[in-house]
Tab-separated table of C-alpha atoms in Angstrom:
chain	number	residue	atom	x	y	z
A	1	MET	CA	38.307	-53.084	38.042
A	2	LEU	CA	39.535	-56.148	38.157
A	3	PRO	CA	36.345	-57.832	38.099
A	4	LEU	CA	35.282	-55.888	35.364
A	5	ILE	CA	38.165	-57.140	33.334
A	6	ALA	CA	37.076	-60.605	34.087
A	7	LEU	CA	33.417	-59.697	32.702
A	8	PHE	CA	35.183	-58.201	29.831
A	9	ILE	CA	37.122	-61.274	28.865
A	10	ALA	CA	34.129	-63.416	28.865
A	11	ALA	CA	32.206	-60.814	27.019
A	12	PHE	CA	34.959	-60.849	24.281
A	13	ALA	CA	34.870	-64.476	23.984
A	14	PHE	CA	31.026	-64.561	23.624
A	15	GLY	CA	31.298	-61.522	21.195
A	16	THR	CA	34.038	-63.221	18.865
A	17	THR	CA	31.772	-66.394	18.432
A	18	GLU	CA	28.611	-64.327	17.789
A	19	PHE	CA	30.325	-62.157	15.393
A	20	VAL	CA	33.120	-64.098	13.394
A	21	ILE	CA	30.254	-66.038	11.383
A	22	ALA	CA	30.234	-62.820	9.113
A	23	GLY	CA	33.660	-63.123	8.323
A	24	VAL	CA	33.907	-66.876	7.415
A	25	LEU	CA	30.250	-66.950	5.996
A	26	PRO	CA	31.211	-67.917	2.386
A	27	GLN	CA	33.612	-70.882	3.871
A	28	VAL	CA	30.643	-72.116	6.320
A	29	ALA	CA	28.221	-72.209	3.766
A	30	GLY	CA	30.740	-73.907	1.290
A	31	GLY	CA	31.502	-76.255	4.063
A	32	LEU	CA	28.049	-77.069	5.107
A	33	GLY	CA	26.487	-77.444	1.449
A	34	VAL	CA	24.404	-74.263	1.703
A	35	SER	CA	24.132	-70.882	-0.252
A	36	ILE	CA	25.291	-67.612	1.376
A	37	PRO	CA	21.997	-66.649	2.216
A	38	THR	CA	20.897	-69.747	3.899
A	39	ALA	CA	24.222	-69.492	5.936
A	40	GLY	CA	22.819	-65.988	7.099
A	41	TYR	CA	20.316	-67.626	9.565
A	42	LEU	CA	23.166	-69.166	11.572
A	43	VAL	CA	23.140	-65.428	12.401
A	44	SER	CA	19.504	-65.175	12.940
A	45	GLY	CA	19.537	-68.815	14.855
A	46	TYR	CA	21.952	-67.235	17.349
A	47	ALA	CA	20.198	-64.051	17.742
A	48	CYS	CA	16.901	-65.935	18.473
A	49	GLY	CA	18.710	-68.240	20.842
A	50	ILE	CA	19.394	-64.844	22.839
A	51	ALA	CA	16.450	-63.103	22.404
A	52	VAL	CA	14.142	-66.029	23.788
A	53	GLY	CA	16.312	-68.420	25.646
A	54	GLY	CA	18.305	-65.856	27.534
A	55	PRO	CA	15.518	-64.393	29.454
A	56	LEU	CA	14.025	-67.667	30.230
A	57	LEU	CA	17.346	-68.954	31.489
A	58	ALA	CA	17.802	-65.661	33.640
A	59	LEU	CA	14.395	-66.229	35.298
A	60	ALA	CA	15.077	-69.980	35.637
A	61	THR	CA	18.644	-69.042	37.479
A	62	LYS	CA	18.039	-65.545	39.634
A	63	THR	CA	18.394	-67.428	42.808
A	64	ILE	CA	21.842	-68.668	41.932
A	65	SER	CA	25.001	-66.933	43.098
A	66	ARG	CA	25.945	-64.476	40.410
A	67	LYS	CA	29.537	-65.898	40.127
A	68	THR	CA	28.546	-69.434	40.042
A	69	LEU	CA	26.056	-68.636	37.198
A	70	LEU	CA	28.303	-66.520	35.130
A	71	ILE	CA	31.094	-69.247	35.523
A	72	GLY	CA	28.436	-71.867	34.279
A	73	LEU	CA	27.497	-70.009	31.435
A	74	ALA	CA	31.353	-69.729	30.457
A	75	ILE	CA	31.724	-73.524	30.717
A	76	ALA	CA	28.639	-73.816	28.225
A	77	PHE	CA	30.240	-71.543	25.918
A	78	THR	CA	33.442	-73.618	25.741
A	79	ILE	CA	31.737	-76.950	25.115
A	80	GLY	CA	29.531	-75.402	22.407
A	81	GLN	CA	32.634	-73.996	20.357
A	82	ALA	CA	34.040	-77.422	20.450
A	83	ALA	CA	30.950	-79.038	19.152
A	84	CYS	CA	30.487	-76.320	16.383
A	85	ALA	CA	33.898	-77.073	15.334
A	86	LEU	CA	32.837	-80.664	15.078
A	87	ALA	CA	29.180	-79.968	13.293
A	88	PRO	CA	28.558	-82.410	10.452
A	89	ASP	CA	25.622	-80.335	8.599
A	90	PHE	CA	24.123	-77.207	8.554
A	91	THR	CA	21.017	-78.566	10.859
A	92	SER	CA	23.670	-79.388	13.588
A	93	MET	CA	25.273	-76.256	13.368
A	94	LEU	CA	22.672	-74.140	13.481
A	95	LEU	CA	21.095	-76.124	16.906
A	96	LEU	CA	24.399	-75.856	18.632
A	97	ARG	CA	24.421	-72.020	17.830
A	98	ILE	CA	21.244	-71.560	19.226
A	99	ALA	CA	22.190	-73.609	22.391
A	100	VAL	CA	25.465	-71.283	22.947
A	101	ALA	CA	23.203	-68.331	22.260
A	102	VAL	CA	21.079	-68.962	25.268
A	103	ALA	CA	24.026	-68.888	27.758
A	104	HIS	CA	25.186	-65.799	25.693
A	105	GLY	CA	21.950	-64.070	26.457
A	106	ALA	CA	21.826	-65.102	30.020
A	107	TYR	CA	25.649	-63.818	30.729
A	108	PHE	CA	25.064	-60.545	29.245
A	109	GLY	CA	21.975	-59.730	31.233
A	110	VAL	CA	23.710	-61.035	34.758
A	111	ALA	CA	27.287	-59.182	33.660
A	112	MET	CA	25.520	-55.868	33.040
A	113	VAL	CA	23.780	-55.706	36.452
A	114	VAL	CA	26.960	-56.870	38.190
A	115	ALA	CA	28.852	-54.404	36.394
A	116	VAL	CA	26.870	-51.395	37.306
A	117	GLY	CA	26.789	-52.788	41.034
A	118	LEU	CA	30.511	-52.553	41.133
A	119	VAL	CA	30.634	-48.937	40.559
A	120	PRO	CA	29.105	-45.476	41.797
A	121	GLU	CA	26.058	-44.365	40.160
A	122	ASP	CA	27.987	-41.685	38.190
A	123	LYS	CA	30.135	-44.237	36.357
A	124	ARG	CA	27.288	-46.629	35.354
A	125	GLY	CA	27.881	-45.670	31.776
A	126	MET	CA	31.549	-46.457	31.469
A	127	ALA	CA	30.940	-49.669	33.448
A	128	VAL	CA	28.456	-50.629	30.659
A	129	ALA	CA	31.045	-49.471	28.179
A	130	VAL	CA	33.477	-51.892	29.591
A	131	ILE	CA	31.264	-54.792	29.162
A	132	LEU	CA	30.420	-53.564	25.576
A	133	SER	CA	33.901	-52.994	24.743
A	134	GLY	CA	34.295	-56.780	25.009
A	135	LEU	CA	32.033	-56.810	21.869
A	136	THR	CA	33.787	-54.306	20.234
A	137	VAL	CA	37.315	-55.721	20.769
A	138	SER	CA	35.881	-59.051	19.609
A	139	ASN	CA	35.518	-56.800	16.335
A	140	VAL	CA	38.956	-55.473	16.255
A	141	ILE	CA	40.767	-58.800	17.484
A	142	GLY	CA	38.609	-61.931	17.446
A	143	VAL	CA	36.748	-61.334	14.264
A	144	PRO	CA	39.323	-60.530	11.983
A	145	ALA	CA	41.713	-63.246	13.608
A	146	GLY	CA	38.732	-65.754	13.274
A	147	THR	CA	38.684	-64.536	9.736
A	148	ALA	CA	42.027	-65.050	8.838
A	149	ILE	CA	42.306	-68.257	10.722
A	150	GLY	CA	39.472	-69.430	8.580
A	151	ASN	CA	40.793	-68.486	5.231
A	152	LEU	CA	44.234	-70.317	6.153
A	153	TRP	CA	43.179	-73.365	8.097
A	154	GLY	CA	39.309	-73.715	7.236
A	155	TRP	CA	36.239	-72.224	9.409
A	156	ARG	CA	36.518	-75.353	11.915
A	157	ALA	CA	39.752	-74.012	13.091
A	158	THR	CA	38.070	-70.578	13.821
A	159	PHE	CA	35.655	-72.270	16.460
A	160	TRP	CA	38.425	-74.494	18.201
A	161	VAL	CA	40.355	-71.286	18.867
A	162	ILE	CA	37.404	-69.516	20.230
A	163	GLY	CA	36.863	-72.605	22.636
A	164	ALA	CA	40.290	-71.595	24.086
A	165	LEU	CA	39.220	-68.186	24.675
A	166	GLY	CA	36.324	-69.676	26.701
A	167	VAL	CA	38.870	-71.602	28.625
A	168	ALA	CA	40.745	-68.374	29.399
A	169	ALA	CA	37.323	-66.683	30.260
A	170	ILE	CA	36.607	-69.047	33.055
A	171	ALA	CA	39.599	-68.943	34.477
A	172	ALA	CA	39.360	-65.045	34.777
A	173	MET	CA	36.508	-65.116	36.407
A	174	LEU	CA	37.399	-67.664	38.820
A	175	ALA	CA	40.306	-65.600	39.674
A	176	LEU	CA	39.161	-62.132	39.775
A	177	LEU	CA	35.438	-61.798	39.958
A	178	PRO	CA	34.288	-61.263	43.680
A	179	ARG	CA	32.299	-64.251	45.529
A	180	THR	CA	29.681	-61.570	46.395
A	181	ALA	CA	29.380	-60.006	43.004
A	182	GLY	CA	25.574	-59.015	42.183
A	183	SER	CA	24.683	-59.981	45.849
A	184	SER	CA	23.332	-56.590	46.423
A	185	ASN	CA	20.538	-56.870	43.800
A	186	SER	CA	17.716	-58.742	45.535
A	187	PRO	CA	15.502	-60.864	43.418
A	188	ALA	CA	12.204	-58.990	42.582
A	189	SER	CA	8.884	-60.610	42.281
A	190	LEU	CA	7.913	-62.103	38.733
A	191	SER	CA	4.831	-59.719	38.605
A	192	HIS	CA	7.089	-56.660	39.638
A	193	GLU	CA	9.808	-57.672	37.024
A	194	VAL	CA	7.011	-57.771	34.220
A	195	ARG	CA	5.545	-54.374	35.426
A	196	VAL	CA	8.798	-52.385	35.207
A	197	LEU	CA	8.709	-53.591	31.530
A	198	GLY	CA	5.690	-51.245	31.054
A	199	ARG	CA	7.647	-47.890	31.726
A	200	GLN	CA	7.847	-45.979	28.635
A	201	GLN	CA	11.906	-45.573	29.105
A	202	VAL	CA	12.067	-49.073	28.929
A	203	TRP	CA	9.977	-50.206	26.128
A	204	THR	CA	10.887	-47.325	24.074
A	205	SER	CA	14.605	-48.155	24.632
A	206	LEU	CA	14.004	-51.872	23.358
A	207	ILE	CA	12.586	-50.421	20.235
A	208	LEU	CA	15.708	-48.050	19.809
A	209	MET	CA	17.514	-51.411	19.929
A	210	LEU	CA	15.651	-53.227	17.384
A	211	MET	CA	16.164	-50.253	15.013
A	212	LEU	CA	19.869	-50.033	15.656
A	213	MET	CA	20.460	-53.391	15.121
A	214	ILE	CA	18.541	-53.330	11.665
A	215	GLY	CA	20.942	-50.487	11.157
A	216	GLN	CA	23.977	-52.720	11.853
A	217	PHE	CA	23.499	-56.111	10.778
A	218	GLY	CA	21.629	-55.851	7.807
A	219	LEU	CA	24.670	-55.264	6.194
A	220	PHE	CA	27.302	-56.529	8.988
A	221	THR	CA	25.847	-60.243	8.304
A	222	TYR	CA	26.641	-59.926	4.682
A	223	ILE	CA	29.516	-57.301	4.799
A	224	THR	CA	32.095	-60.061	3.327
A	225	PRO	CA	30.311	-60.383	0.363
A	226	THR	CA	29.428	-56.932	-0.157
A	227	LEU	CA	33.042	-55.989	0.200
A	228	LEU	CA	34.093	-58.984	-2.359
A	229	GLU	CA	31.137	-58.352	-4.921
A	230	VAL	CA	30.083	-54.731	-4.760
A	231	THR	CA	33.473	-52.994	-3.510
A	232	GLY	CA	35.711	-55.305	-5.419
A	233	LEU	CA	38.458	-55.846	-2.525
A	234	ASP	CA	40.816	-58.718	-2.762
A	235	GLU	CA	39.514	-61.571	-0.036
A	236	SER	CA	42.780	-61.193	1.747
A	237	LEU	CA	41.935	-57.352	2.503
A	238	VAL	CA	38.561	-58.154	4.211
A	239	PRO	CA	39.781	-59.011	7.569
A	240	TRP	CA	41.735	-55.488	7.757
A	241	VAL	CA	38.383	-53.866	6.875
A	242	LEU	CA	36.817	-55.747	9.714
A	243	LEU	CA	39.639	-54.785	11.969
A	244	LEU	CA	39.199	-51.113	11.205
A	245	ASN	CA	35.335	-51.329	11.874
A	246	GLY	CA	36.334	-52.749	15.181
A	247	VAL	CA	38.693	-49.886	16.064
A	248	GLY	CA	36.249	-47.620	15.259
A	249	ALA	CA	33.703	-49.819	17.373
A	250	THR	CA	35.943	-49.584	20.146
A	251	ILE	CA	36.229	-45.952	20.116
A	252	GLY	CA	32.737	-45.623	19.712
A	253	VAL	CA	31.922	-47.214	22.729
A	254	PHE	CA	33.713	-45.520	25.338
A	255	LEU	CA	32.695	-42.319	23.629
A	256	GLY	CA	29.285	-43.600	23.917
A	257	GLY	CA	29.813	-44.293	27.841
A	258	LYS	CA	30.884	-41.112	28.307
A	259	LEU	CA	27.906	-39.716	26.802
A	260	ALA	CA	25.619	-41.583	28.765
A	261	ASP	CA	26.963	-40.427	31.920
A	262	TRP	CA	27.340	-36.623	30.488
A	263	LYS	CA	23.576	-36.045	28.475
A	264	LEU	CA	22.171	-39.171	27.775
A	265	MET	CA	19.039	-38.527	25.835
A	266	PRO	CA	20.482	-35.667	23.544
A	267	SER	CA	23.697	-37.364	22.879
A	268	LEU	CA	21.493	-40.639	21.988
A	269	ILE	CA	19.415	-38.625	19.509
A	270	THR	CA	22.076	-36.950	17.911
A	271	MET	CA	24.213	-40.023	17.125
A	272	LEU	CA	21.118	-41.892	15.643
A	273	LEU	CA	20.436	-39.205	13.272
A	274	LEU	CA	24.295	-39.253	12.424
A	275	GLN	CA	23.814	-43.110	11.622
A	276	ALA	CA	21.072	-42.632	9.226
A	277	LEU	CA	23.348	-40.004	7.368
A	278	VAL	CA	26.219	-42.666	7.504
A	279	LEU	CA	24.394	-45.653	5.959
A	280	GLY	CA	23.198	-43.138	3.339
A	281	VAL	CA	26.865	-42.549	2.472
A	282	ILE	CA	27.802	-46.193	2.538
A	283	ASN	CA	24.784	-46.704	-0.026
A	284	ALA	CA	26.681	-44.405	-2.115
A	285	VAL	CA	30.394	-45.002	-1.908
A	286	SER	CA	29.923	-48.776	-1.882
A	287	PRO	CA	31.534	-49.315	-5.354
A	288	TYR	CA	34.546	-47.405	-4.392
A	289	PRO	CA	37.257	-49.072	-1.734
A	290	VAL	CA	38.760	-46.113	-0.033
A	291	PRO	CA	35.510	-44.148	0.846
A	292	MET	CA	33.793	-47.282	1.584
A	293	VAL	CA	36.230	-48.414	4.386
A	294	VAL	CA	36.287	-44.912	6.123
A	295	ALA	CA	32.479	-44.946	6.290
A	296	ILE	CA	32.592	-48.621	7.428
A	297	VAL	CA	34.755	-47.375	10.190
A	298	ILE	CA	32.507	-44.347	11.097
A	299	TRP	CA	29.565	-46.897	10.996
A	300	GLY	CA	30.998	-49.231	13.385
A	301	GLY	CA	32.125	-46.374	15.792
A	302	LEU	CA	28.440	-45.138	15.859
A	303	ASN	CA	26.859	-48.521	16.154
A	304	PHE	CA	28.322	-49.237	19.543
A	305	ALA	CA	28.441	-45.541	20.808
A	306	ILE	CA	24.685	-45.684	20.480
A	307	GLY	CA	24.273	-49.040	22.286
A	308	ALA	CA	25.889	-47.542	25.699
A	309	PRO	CA	23.605	-44.852	26.413
A	310	ILE	CA	20.371	-47.234	25.146
A	311	GLN	CA	21.818	-50.097	27.963
A	312	THR	CA	22.403	-47.698	30.721
A	313	ARG	CA	19.086	-46.101	30.456
A	314	ILE	CA	17.554	-49.472	30.600
A	315	LEU	CA	19.497	-50.584	33.832
A	316	ALA	CA	18.572	-46.926	35.329
A	317	TRP	CA	14.977	-47.392	34.856
A	318	THR	CA	14.821	-50.948	36.075
A	319	ALA	CA	17.100	-50.859	39.121
A	320	ASP	CA	14.273	-51.741	41.474
A	321	ALA	CA	13.589	-55.212	39.345
A	322	SER	CA	16.462	-55.897	37.130
A	323	ASN	CA	16.624	-59.470	36.388
A	324	LEU	CA	14.151	-59.623	33.929
A	325	ALA	CA	14.968	-56.364	32.339
A	326	SER	CA	18.447	-56.819	32.124
A	327	SER	CA	18.075	-60.002	30.427
A	328	LEU	CA	15.896	-58.214	28.089
A	329	ILE	CA	18.940	-55.982	26.957
A	330	PRO	CA	20.834	-58.653	24.867
A	331	SER	CA	17.208	-60.083	23.970
A	332	GLY	CA	16.404	-56.818	22.442
A	333	PHE	CA	19.449	-56.397	20.564
A	334	ASN	CA	19.261	-60.017	19.009
A	335	VAL	CA	15.724	-59.437	18.113
A	336	GLY	CA	17.146	-57.162	15.818
A	337	ILE	CA	19.761	-58.859	14.753
A	338	ALA	CA	17.749	-62.028	13.844
A	339	LEU	CA	15.428	-59.540	11.967
A	340	ALA	CA	17.885	-57.678	10.294
A	341	ALA	CA	19.718	-60.871	8.962
A	342	SER	CA	16.460	-62.306	7.809
A	343	LEU	CA	15.468	-59.074	6.182
A	344	GLY	CA	18.737	-58.871	4.642
A	345	ALA	CA	18.339	-62.585	3.312
A	346	ALA	CA	14.908	-61.856	2.027
A	347	MET	CA	16.226	-58.713	0.192
A	348	LEU	CA	18.966	-60.436	-1.269
A	349	ASN	CA	16.819	-63.407	-2.149
A	350	ALA	CA	14.313	-61.227	-4.072
A	351	GLY	CA	17.261	-59.526	-6.193
A	352	TYR	CA	17.684	-56.265	-4.549
A	353	GLY	CA	21.327	-56.439	-4.081
A	354	TYR	CA	23.768	-55.748	-1.314
A	355	ARG	CA	23.575	-52.132	-1.729
A	356	SER	CA	20.131	-52.175	-0.986
A	357	LEU	CA	20.836	-53.236	2.927
A	358	PRO	CA	22.509	-49.769	4.195
A	359	VAL	CA	19.284	-48.215	2.631
A	360	ALA	CA	17.059	-50.339	5.106
A	361	GLY	CA	19.197	-49.305	7.735
A	362	ALA	CA	19.111	-45.654	7.088
A	363	LEU	CA	15.286	-45.964	7.108
A	364	ALA	CA	15.369	-47.915	10.616
A	365	MET	CA	17.546	-45.280	11.926
A	366	LEU	CA	15.093	-42.484	11.098
A	367	VAL	CA	12.371	-44.315	12.713
A	368	ALA	CA	14.590	-44.794	16.079
A	369	VAL	CA	15.003	-40.798	16.051
A	370	ALA	CA	11.372	-40.498	15.959
A	371	VAL	CA	10.890	-42.887	19.218
A	372	ALA	CA	13.708	-41.166	20.697
A	373	VAL	CA	12.388	-37.886	20.361
A	374	ALA	CA	8.831	-38.416	21.541
A	375	SER	CA	10.452	-40.589	24.346
A	376	GLN	CA	12.434	-37.938	25.755
A	377	VAL	CA	9.580	-35.389	25.201
A	378	TRP	CA	7.217	-37.847	27.310
A	379	GLU	CA	9.818	-38.085	30.032
A	380	GLY	CA	10.158	-34.471	30.456
A	381	ARG	CA	6.466	-33.639	31.182
A	382	SER	CA	6.324	-36.906	33.397
A	383	ARG	CA	8.847	-35.541	35.713
A	384	VAL	CA	9.443	-39.172	37.255
A	385	ALA	CA	12.632	-39.830	38.509
A	386	PRO	CA	14.532	-43.067	37.802
A	387	PRO	CA	13.797	-45.951	40.833
A	388	LEU	CA	16.050	-46.835	43.595
A	389	PRO	CA	17.716	-50.328	43.546
A	390	ALA	CA	15.496	-52.865	45.382
A	391	ALA	CA	18.221	-53.444	48.268
A	392	ALA	CA	18.246	-49.532	48.741
A	393	GLU	CA	14.498	-49.214	49.096
């Protein structure tokens, strides 16, 4: 359990810097002299760095000791936070965020494989949930705290504090992560790494990731201005709403891990359908503070409950060539984040307004339901079992 705690702390640090930008988006926009929709591209740029740079870095470093690599990525993260705090303009901030995101993408790909290798097969869903909980707890603690710090002392102070989290993550991995972590996962050839991506369980799961992120980040990227302008909340209440959203996400991620270890696909399909309904409710109740906050908590829980079985499924079906596929887990999520933030910016610039964002998310969830049902039927007809890990063959 202690090694999983070390991986969790680093995941918390990475998650905080990725998500806190939504909480301080108006301040960052004002400080760098750009509009709020333009500042939203800091989310898209970060996501693109994870999506493109993460897999490339993972492939380039697959022969390096997993512990050494994970600590090196945490060091790069920490330096990046200090640089973001000092960024003089929007362009430099965007480039620095992209650089940090490359380390983020590689970290989560490696950490997921290491985590599932530390537990029995029937606990893989919960191991994934522990890593994912680093992201959800970052929503519970990191994002609201970072938002409050930004409101009190400015957004640059937010990034200095996140840099301190990076130092804590480095210390935790040095102390708690075994030197042999991940050593049981033998590197497969590049051709085999690529071939496993052709398994329908893998590429359909990546599609589900894209749809899930459109359902989440189309709205979450602009959650602060939505709550201020549509719901009419006072600015001082926004961190508390983000806190409640993170509480829902933390409960959801462990529920999702349990369901992934129980009945993965039926649970996943049911949750995707529920999320489509919740996003429709958000559109309807967004002008009303109390129902809007309740809906946001449920929405946050479902977002992360859905993520656990998707990732567990990919790891199970790529166990014989996990390096590239595992790095595509954060990549797939963040391609969706980039699309969602960019789609949101385009919709806002076209004059559709903040209430249109959950509608787009609901449509994406319905597409995900159709893909998941088709994938389950296909798998049932093929009757092919998941592969064994490469080292066990």
